[in-house]
Coordinates of C-alpha atoms and ligand atoms in Angstrom, one line a residue:
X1 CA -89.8 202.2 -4.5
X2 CA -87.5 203.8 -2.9
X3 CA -86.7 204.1 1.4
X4 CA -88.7 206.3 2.4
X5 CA -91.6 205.5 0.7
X6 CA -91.1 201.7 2.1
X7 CA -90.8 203.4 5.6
X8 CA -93.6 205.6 5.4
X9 CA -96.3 207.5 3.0
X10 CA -95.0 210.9 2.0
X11 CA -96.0 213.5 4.2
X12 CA -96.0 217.1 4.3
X13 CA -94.4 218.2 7.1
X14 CA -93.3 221.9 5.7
X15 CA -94.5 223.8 9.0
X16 CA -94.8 222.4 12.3
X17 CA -96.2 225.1 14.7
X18 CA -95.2 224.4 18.5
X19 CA -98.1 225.6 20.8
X20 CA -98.3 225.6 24.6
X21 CA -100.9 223.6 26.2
X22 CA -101.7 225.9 28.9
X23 CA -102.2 228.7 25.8
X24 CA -106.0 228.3 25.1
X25 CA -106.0 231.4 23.3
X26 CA -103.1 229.4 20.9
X27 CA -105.2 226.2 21.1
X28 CA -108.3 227.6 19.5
X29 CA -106.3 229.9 17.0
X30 CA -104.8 226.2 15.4
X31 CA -107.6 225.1 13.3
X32 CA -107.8 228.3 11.5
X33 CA -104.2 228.5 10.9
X34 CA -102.5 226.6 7.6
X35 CA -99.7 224.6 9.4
X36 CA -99.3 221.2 8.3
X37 CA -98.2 219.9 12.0
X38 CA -98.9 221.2 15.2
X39 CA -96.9 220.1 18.1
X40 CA -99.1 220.5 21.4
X41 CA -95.9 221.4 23.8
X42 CA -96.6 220.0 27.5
X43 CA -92.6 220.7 27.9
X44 CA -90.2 224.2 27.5
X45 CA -92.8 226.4 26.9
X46 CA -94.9 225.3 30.0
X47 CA -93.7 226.7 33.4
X48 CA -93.4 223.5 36.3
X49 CA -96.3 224.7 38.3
X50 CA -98.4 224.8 35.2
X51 CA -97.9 221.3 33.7
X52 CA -100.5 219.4 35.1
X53 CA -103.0 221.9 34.2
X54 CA -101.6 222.4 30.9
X55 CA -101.9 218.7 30.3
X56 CA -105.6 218.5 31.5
X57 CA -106.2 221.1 29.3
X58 CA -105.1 220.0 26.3
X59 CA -106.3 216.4 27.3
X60 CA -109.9 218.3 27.0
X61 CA -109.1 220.2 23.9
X62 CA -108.5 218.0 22.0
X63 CA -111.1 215.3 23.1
X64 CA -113.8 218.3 21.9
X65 CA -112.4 219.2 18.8
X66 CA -109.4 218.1 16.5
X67 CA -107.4 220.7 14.1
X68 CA -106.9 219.6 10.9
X69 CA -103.2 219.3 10.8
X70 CA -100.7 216.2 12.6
X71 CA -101.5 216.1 15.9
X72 CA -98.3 215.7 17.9
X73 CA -97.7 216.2 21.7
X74 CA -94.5 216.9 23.2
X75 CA -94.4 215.0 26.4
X76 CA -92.0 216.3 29.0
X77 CA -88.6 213.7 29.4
X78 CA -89.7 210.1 30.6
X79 CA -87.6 210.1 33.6
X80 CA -88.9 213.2 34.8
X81 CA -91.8 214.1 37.1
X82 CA -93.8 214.5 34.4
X83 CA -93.1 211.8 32.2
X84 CA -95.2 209.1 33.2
X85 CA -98.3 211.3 33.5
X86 CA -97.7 213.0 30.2
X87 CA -97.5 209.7 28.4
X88 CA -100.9 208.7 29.6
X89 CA -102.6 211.6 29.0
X90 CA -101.0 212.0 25.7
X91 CA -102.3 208.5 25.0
X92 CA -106.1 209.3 26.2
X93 CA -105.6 212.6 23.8
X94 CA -105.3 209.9 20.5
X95 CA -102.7 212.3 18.5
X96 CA -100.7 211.2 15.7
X97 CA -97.6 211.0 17.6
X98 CA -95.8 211.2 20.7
X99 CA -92.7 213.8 20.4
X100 CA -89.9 213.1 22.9
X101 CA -87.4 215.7 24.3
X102 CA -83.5 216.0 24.6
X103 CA -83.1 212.2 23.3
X104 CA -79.8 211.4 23.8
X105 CA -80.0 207.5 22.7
X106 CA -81.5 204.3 21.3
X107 CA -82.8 203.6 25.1
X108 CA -85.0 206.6 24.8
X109 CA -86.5 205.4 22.2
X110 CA -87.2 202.0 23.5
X111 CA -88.8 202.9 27.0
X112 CA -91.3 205.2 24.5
X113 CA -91.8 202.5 22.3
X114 CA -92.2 199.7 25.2
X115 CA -94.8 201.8 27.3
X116 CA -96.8 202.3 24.0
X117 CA -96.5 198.4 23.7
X118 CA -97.2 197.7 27.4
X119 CA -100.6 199.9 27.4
X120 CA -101.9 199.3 24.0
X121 CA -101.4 201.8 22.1
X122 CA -102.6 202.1 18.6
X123 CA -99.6 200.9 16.2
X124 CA -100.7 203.8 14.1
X125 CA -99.1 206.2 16.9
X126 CA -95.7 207.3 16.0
X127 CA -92.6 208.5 18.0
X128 CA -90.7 211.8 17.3
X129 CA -87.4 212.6 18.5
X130 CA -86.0 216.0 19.4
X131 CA -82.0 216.3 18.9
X132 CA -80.8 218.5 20.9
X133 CA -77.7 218.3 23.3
X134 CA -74.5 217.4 22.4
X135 CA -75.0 213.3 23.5
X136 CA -78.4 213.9 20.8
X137 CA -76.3 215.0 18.2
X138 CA -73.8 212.4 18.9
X139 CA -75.5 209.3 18.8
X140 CA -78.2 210.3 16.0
X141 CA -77.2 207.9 13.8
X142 CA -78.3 205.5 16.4
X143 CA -81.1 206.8 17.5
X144 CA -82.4 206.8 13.8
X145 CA -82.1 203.0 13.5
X146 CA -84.0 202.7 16.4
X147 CA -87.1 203.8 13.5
X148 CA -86.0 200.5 12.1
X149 CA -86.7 198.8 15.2
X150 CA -88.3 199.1 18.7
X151 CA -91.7 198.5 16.6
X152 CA -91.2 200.9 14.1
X153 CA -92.8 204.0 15.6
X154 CA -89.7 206.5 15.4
X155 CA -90.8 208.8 12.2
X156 CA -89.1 211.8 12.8
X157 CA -86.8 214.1 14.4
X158 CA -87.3 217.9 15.1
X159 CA -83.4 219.8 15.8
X160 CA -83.6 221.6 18.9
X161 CA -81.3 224.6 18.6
X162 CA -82.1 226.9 21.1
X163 CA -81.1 223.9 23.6
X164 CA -78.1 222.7 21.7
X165 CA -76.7 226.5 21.5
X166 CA -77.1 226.4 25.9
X167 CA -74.9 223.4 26.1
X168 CA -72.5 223.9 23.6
X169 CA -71.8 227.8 23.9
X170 CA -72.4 228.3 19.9
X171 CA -74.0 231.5 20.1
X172 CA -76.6 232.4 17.5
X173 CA -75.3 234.0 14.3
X174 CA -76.8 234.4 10.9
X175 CA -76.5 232.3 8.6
X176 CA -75.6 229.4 11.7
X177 CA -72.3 229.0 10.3
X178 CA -71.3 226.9 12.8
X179 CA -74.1 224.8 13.6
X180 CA -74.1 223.8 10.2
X181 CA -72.0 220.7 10.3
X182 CA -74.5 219.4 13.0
X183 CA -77.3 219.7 11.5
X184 CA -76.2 218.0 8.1
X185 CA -74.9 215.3 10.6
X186 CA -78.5 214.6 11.9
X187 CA -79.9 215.2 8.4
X188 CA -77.7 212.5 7.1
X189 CA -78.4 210.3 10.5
X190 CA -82.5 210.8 10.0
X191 CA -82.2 209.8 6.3
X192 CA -80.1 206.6 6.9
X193 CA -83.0 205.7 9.4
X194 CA -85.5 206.2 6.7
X195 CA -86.8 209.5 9.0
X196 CA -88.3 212.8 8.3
X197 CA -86.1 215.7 9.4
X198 CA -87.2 219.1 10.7
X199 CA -85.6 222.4 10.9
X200 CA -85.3 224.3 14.4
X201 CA -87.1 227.4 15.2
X202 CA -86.5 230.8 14.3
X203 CA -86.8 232.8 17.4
X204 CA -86.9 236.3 16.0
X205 CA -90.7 236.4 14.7
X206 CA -90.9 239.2 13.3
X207 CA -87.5 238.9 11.1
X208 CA -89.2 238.0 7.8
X209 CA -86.1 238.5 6.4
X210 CA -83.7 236.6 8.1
X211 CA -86.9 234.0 9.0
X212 CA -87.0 233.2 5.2
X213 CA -83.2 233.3 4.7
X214 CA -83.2 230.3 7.2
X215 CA -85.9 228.2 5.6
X216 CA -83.5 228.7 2.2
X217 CA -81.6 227.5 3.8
X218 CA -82.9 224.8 5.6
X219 CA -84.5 223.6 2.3
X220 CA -81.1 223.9 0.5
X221 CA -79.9 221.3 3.7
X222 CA -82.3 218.8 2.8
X223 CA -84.9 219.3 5.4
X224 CA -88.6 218.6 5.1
X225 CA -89.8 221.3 6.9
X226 CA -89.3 224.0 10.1
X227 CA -90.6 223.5 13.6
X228 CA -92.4 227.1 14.3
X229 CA -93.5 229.8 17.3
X230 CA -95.7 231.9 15.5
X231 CA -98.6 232.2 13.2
X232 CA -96.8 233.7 10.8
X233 CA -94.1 231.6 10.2
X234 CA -96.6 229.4 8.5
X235 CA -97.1 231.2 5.2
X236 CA -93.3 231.7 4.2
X237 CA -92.7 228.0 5.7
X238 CA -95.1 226.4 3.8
X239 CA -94.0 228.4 0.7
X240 CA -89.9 227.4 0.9
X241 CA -90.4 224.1 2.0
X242 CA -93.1 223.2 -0.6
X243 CA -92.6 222.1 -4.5
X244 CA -91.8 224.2 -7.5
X245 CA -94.1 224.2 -10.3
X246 CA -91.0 224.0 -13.1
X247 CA -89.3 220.8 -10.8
X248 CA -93.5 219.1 -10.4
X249 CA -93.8 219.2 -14.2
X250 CA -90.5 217.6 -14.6
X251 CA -91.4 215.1 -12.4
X252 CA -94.5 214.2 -14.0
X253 CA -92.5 214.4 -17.3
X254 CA -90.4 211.3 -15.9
X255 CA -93.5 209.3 -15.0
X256 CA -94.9 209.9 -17.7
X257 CA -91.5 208.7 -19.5
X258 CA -90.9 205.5 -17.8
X259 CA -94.6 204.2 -18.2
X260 CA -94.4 204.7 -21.9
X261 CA -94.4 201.4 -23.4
X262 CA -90.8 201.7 -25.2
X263 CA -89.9 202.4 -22.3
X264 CA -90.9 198.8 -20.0
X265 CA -88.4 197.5 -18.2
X266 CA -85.5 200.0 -19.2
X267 CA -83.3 200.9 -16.2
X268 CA -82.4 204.3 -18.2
X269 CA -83.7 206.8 -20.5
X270 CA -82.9 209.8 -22.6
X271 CA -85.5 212.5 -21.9
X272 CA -84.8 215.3 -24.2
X273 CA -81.4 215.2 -24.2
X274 CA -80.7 214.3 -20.5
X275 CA -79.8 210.8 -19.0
X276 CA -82.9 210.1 -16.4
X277 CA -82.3 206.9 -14.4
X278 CA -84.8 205.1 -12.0
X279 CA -83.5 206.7 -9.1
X280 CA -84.8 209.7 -10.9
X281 CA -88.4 208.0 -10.7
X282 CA -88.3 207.1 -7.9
X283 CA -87.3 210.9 -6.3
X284 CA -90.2 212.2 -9.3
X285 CA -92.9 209.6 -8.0
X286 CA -92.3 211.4 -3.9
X287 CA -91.9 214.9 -5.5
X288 CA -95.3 214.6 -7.2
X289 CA -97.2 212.9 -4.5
X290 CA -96.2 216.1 -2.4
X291 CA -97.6 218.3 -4.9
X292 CA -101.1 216.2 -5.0
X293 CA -101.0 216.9 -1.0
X294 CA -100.2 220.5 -1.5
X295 CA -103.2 221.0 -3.8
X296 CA -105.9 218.8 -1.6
X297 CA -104.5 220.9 1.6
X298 CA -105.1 224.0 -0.5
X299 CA -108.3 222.9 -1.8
X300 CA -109.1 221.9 1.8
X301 CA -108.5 225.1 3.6
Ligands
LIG401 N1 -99.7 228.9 18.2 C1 -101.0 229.3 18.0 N2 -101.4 230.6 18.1 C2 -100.4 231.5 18.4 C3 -99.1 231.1 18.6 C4 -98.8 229.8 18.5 N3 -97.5 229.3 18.8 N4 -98.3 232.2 18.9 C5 -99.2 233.3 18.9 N5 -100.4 232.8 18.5 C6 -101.6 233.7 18.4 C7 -101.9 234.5 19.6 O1 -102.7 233.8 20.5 C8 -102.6 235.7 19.0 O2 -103.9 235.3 18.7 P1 -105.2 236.1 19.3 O3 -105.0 237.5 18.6 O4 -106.4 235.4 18.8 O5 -105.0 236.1 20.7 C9 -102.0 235.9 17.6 O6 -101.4 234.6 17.3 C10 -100.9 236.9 17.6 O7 -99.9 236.6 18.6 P2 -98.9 237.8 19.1 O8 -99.7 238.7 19.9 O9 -98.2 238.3 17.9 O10 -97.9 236.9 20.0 P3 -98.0 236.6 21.5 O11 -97.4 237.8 22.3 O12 -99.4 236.2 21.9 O13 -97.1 235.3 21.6 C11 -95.1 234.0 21.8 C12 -95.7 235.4 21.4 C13 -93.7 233.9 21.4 C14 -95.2 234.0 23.4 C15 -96.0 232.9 21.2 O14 -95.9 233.0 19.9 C16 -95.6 231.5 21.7 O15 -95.9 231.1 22.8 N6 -95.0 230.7 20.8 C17 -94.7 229.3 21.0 C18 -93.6 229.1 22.0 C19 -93.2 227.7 22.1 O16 -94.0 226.8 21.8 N7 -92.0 227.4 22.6 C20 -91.5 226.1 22.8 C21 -90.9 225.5 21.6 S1 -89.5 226.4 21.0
LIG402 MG1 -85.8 222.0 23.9

């Protein structure tokens, strides 16, 4: 088995829609929309005089009725106003995870995790991490062992651009040539942690063009999926961050060729020609178990 699998069950995390909580026009649009994740935003996209409301709102939202997607609430930073209150309320709301802003280091992590701790929290409740100023960037790799420890709950980080671009002075280009080595740093940093990894948003929603150019491209990097504004972002996120039918039957091809009984207990194979190896099995065995989810999501919706 390989890391991630020991870490956590494959899951598809192609588009995660962001959606302000003080947006109930948004809120009730989510269960009829495709996305695989929804993250309920208490934090950017809410103005300060609307926060409380917004998370009383979305407290009540989702106590009536639950999309069918990941739940996940971004909470406003610990230390702020906000924090404390946030947490709670995120906590009453039962989501699949907490997502925590501009984390800059292992601490973060830890006053999350030891709140969770402190108030009982479910251990099913996981912790997601946005990377997004310079210290974020810096000290990934550290923050992604914290998913080794701290109880475990850190499963994932979202890239923040549009915050990283303020505090660095990159400005936005096509193509992100120069955010580039960043965001293969907190690839690299997420994967050593045995952590999903998602793309930042696209701000230009009705760019189809350059929108898909960017999930190429953020596929092509290694990332599981994009972090979304709009409705429909969904479609073409779900379609470039999903599986290929030619690489699925491969994979079930390798399965298929290292349970074969010549096969027991070989450590490599020749499939037609080509030297397959059980790392190979291992990356077929998650490939394929992200088709199956593709296919009950479609079936589902
Ligand atoms: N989640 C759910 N539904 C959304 C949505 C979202 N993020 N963005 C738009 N919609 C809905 C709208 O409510 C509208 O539905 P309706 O016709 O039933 O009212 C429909 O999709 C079409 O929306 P549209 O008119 O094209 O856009 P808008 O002007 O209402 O909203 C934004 C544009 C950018 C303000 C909005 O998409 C948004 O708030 N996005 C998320 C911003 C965010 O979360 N930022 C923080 C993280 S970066
Ligand atoms: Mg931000």
């Amino acid at each position: 088995m390989n890391k991630s699998i020991e870490h956590h069950p494959v899951r598809l995390r192609r588009s995660v829609l962001s959606v302000p909580a003080d947006n109930a026009r948004a809120l009730a649009k989510v269960a009829e929309l495709a996305a695989d994740a929804a993250i309920f935003d208490l934090e950017d996209a809410v103005a300060p005089e609307r926060k409380v409301e917004a998370r009383e709102a979305l407290v009540q939202f989702l106590t009536a009725s639950r999309p069918d997607c990941e739940i996940i609430i971004r909470i406003n930073a610990i230390g702020s106003d906000f924090g404390q209150g946030d947490l709670a309320a995120a906590l009453s709301a039962n989501p699949d995870a907490i997502l925590l802003p501009k984390v800059e280091s292992p601490a973060d992590i830890q006053a999350a995790a030891d709140w969770l701790a402190e108030n009982d929290a479910p251990e099913t409740l996981r912790l997601w991490a946005m990377i997004e100023t310079p210290r974020g960037v810096i000290n990934a790799p550290l923050i992604a062992e914290a998913g080794r420890t701290f109880g475990g709950r850190l499963d994932c980080f979202v890239v923040g651009l549009n915050d990283l671009r303020k505090e660095t002075g990159v400005p936005d280009r096509p193509g992100r040539p120069h955010l580039v080595p960043w965001l293969m740093q907190i690839l690299l940093a997420a994967r050593g942690g045995g952590l999903d990894v998602i793309d930042a948003v696209f701000n230009d929603f009705r760019d189809a063009a350059g929108f898909d150019e960017e999930c190429r491209q953020g596929r092509d990097m290694g990332y599981d999926g994009k972090m979304l504004i709009h409705p429909v972002q969904i479609g073409p996120a779900n379609e470039r961050f999903g599986v290929e039918q030619v690489a699925v039957d491969e994979a079930r091809a390798i399965i298929a060729a290292f349970a074969a009984p010549e096969n027991t207990g070989k450590g490599v194979i020749n499939l037609n020609g080509r030297m397959v190896e059980r790392l190979h099995l291992d990356q077929a065995v998650t490939l394929a178990a992200k088709a199956d989810l593709i296919e009950k999501r479609k079936a589902r919706s």
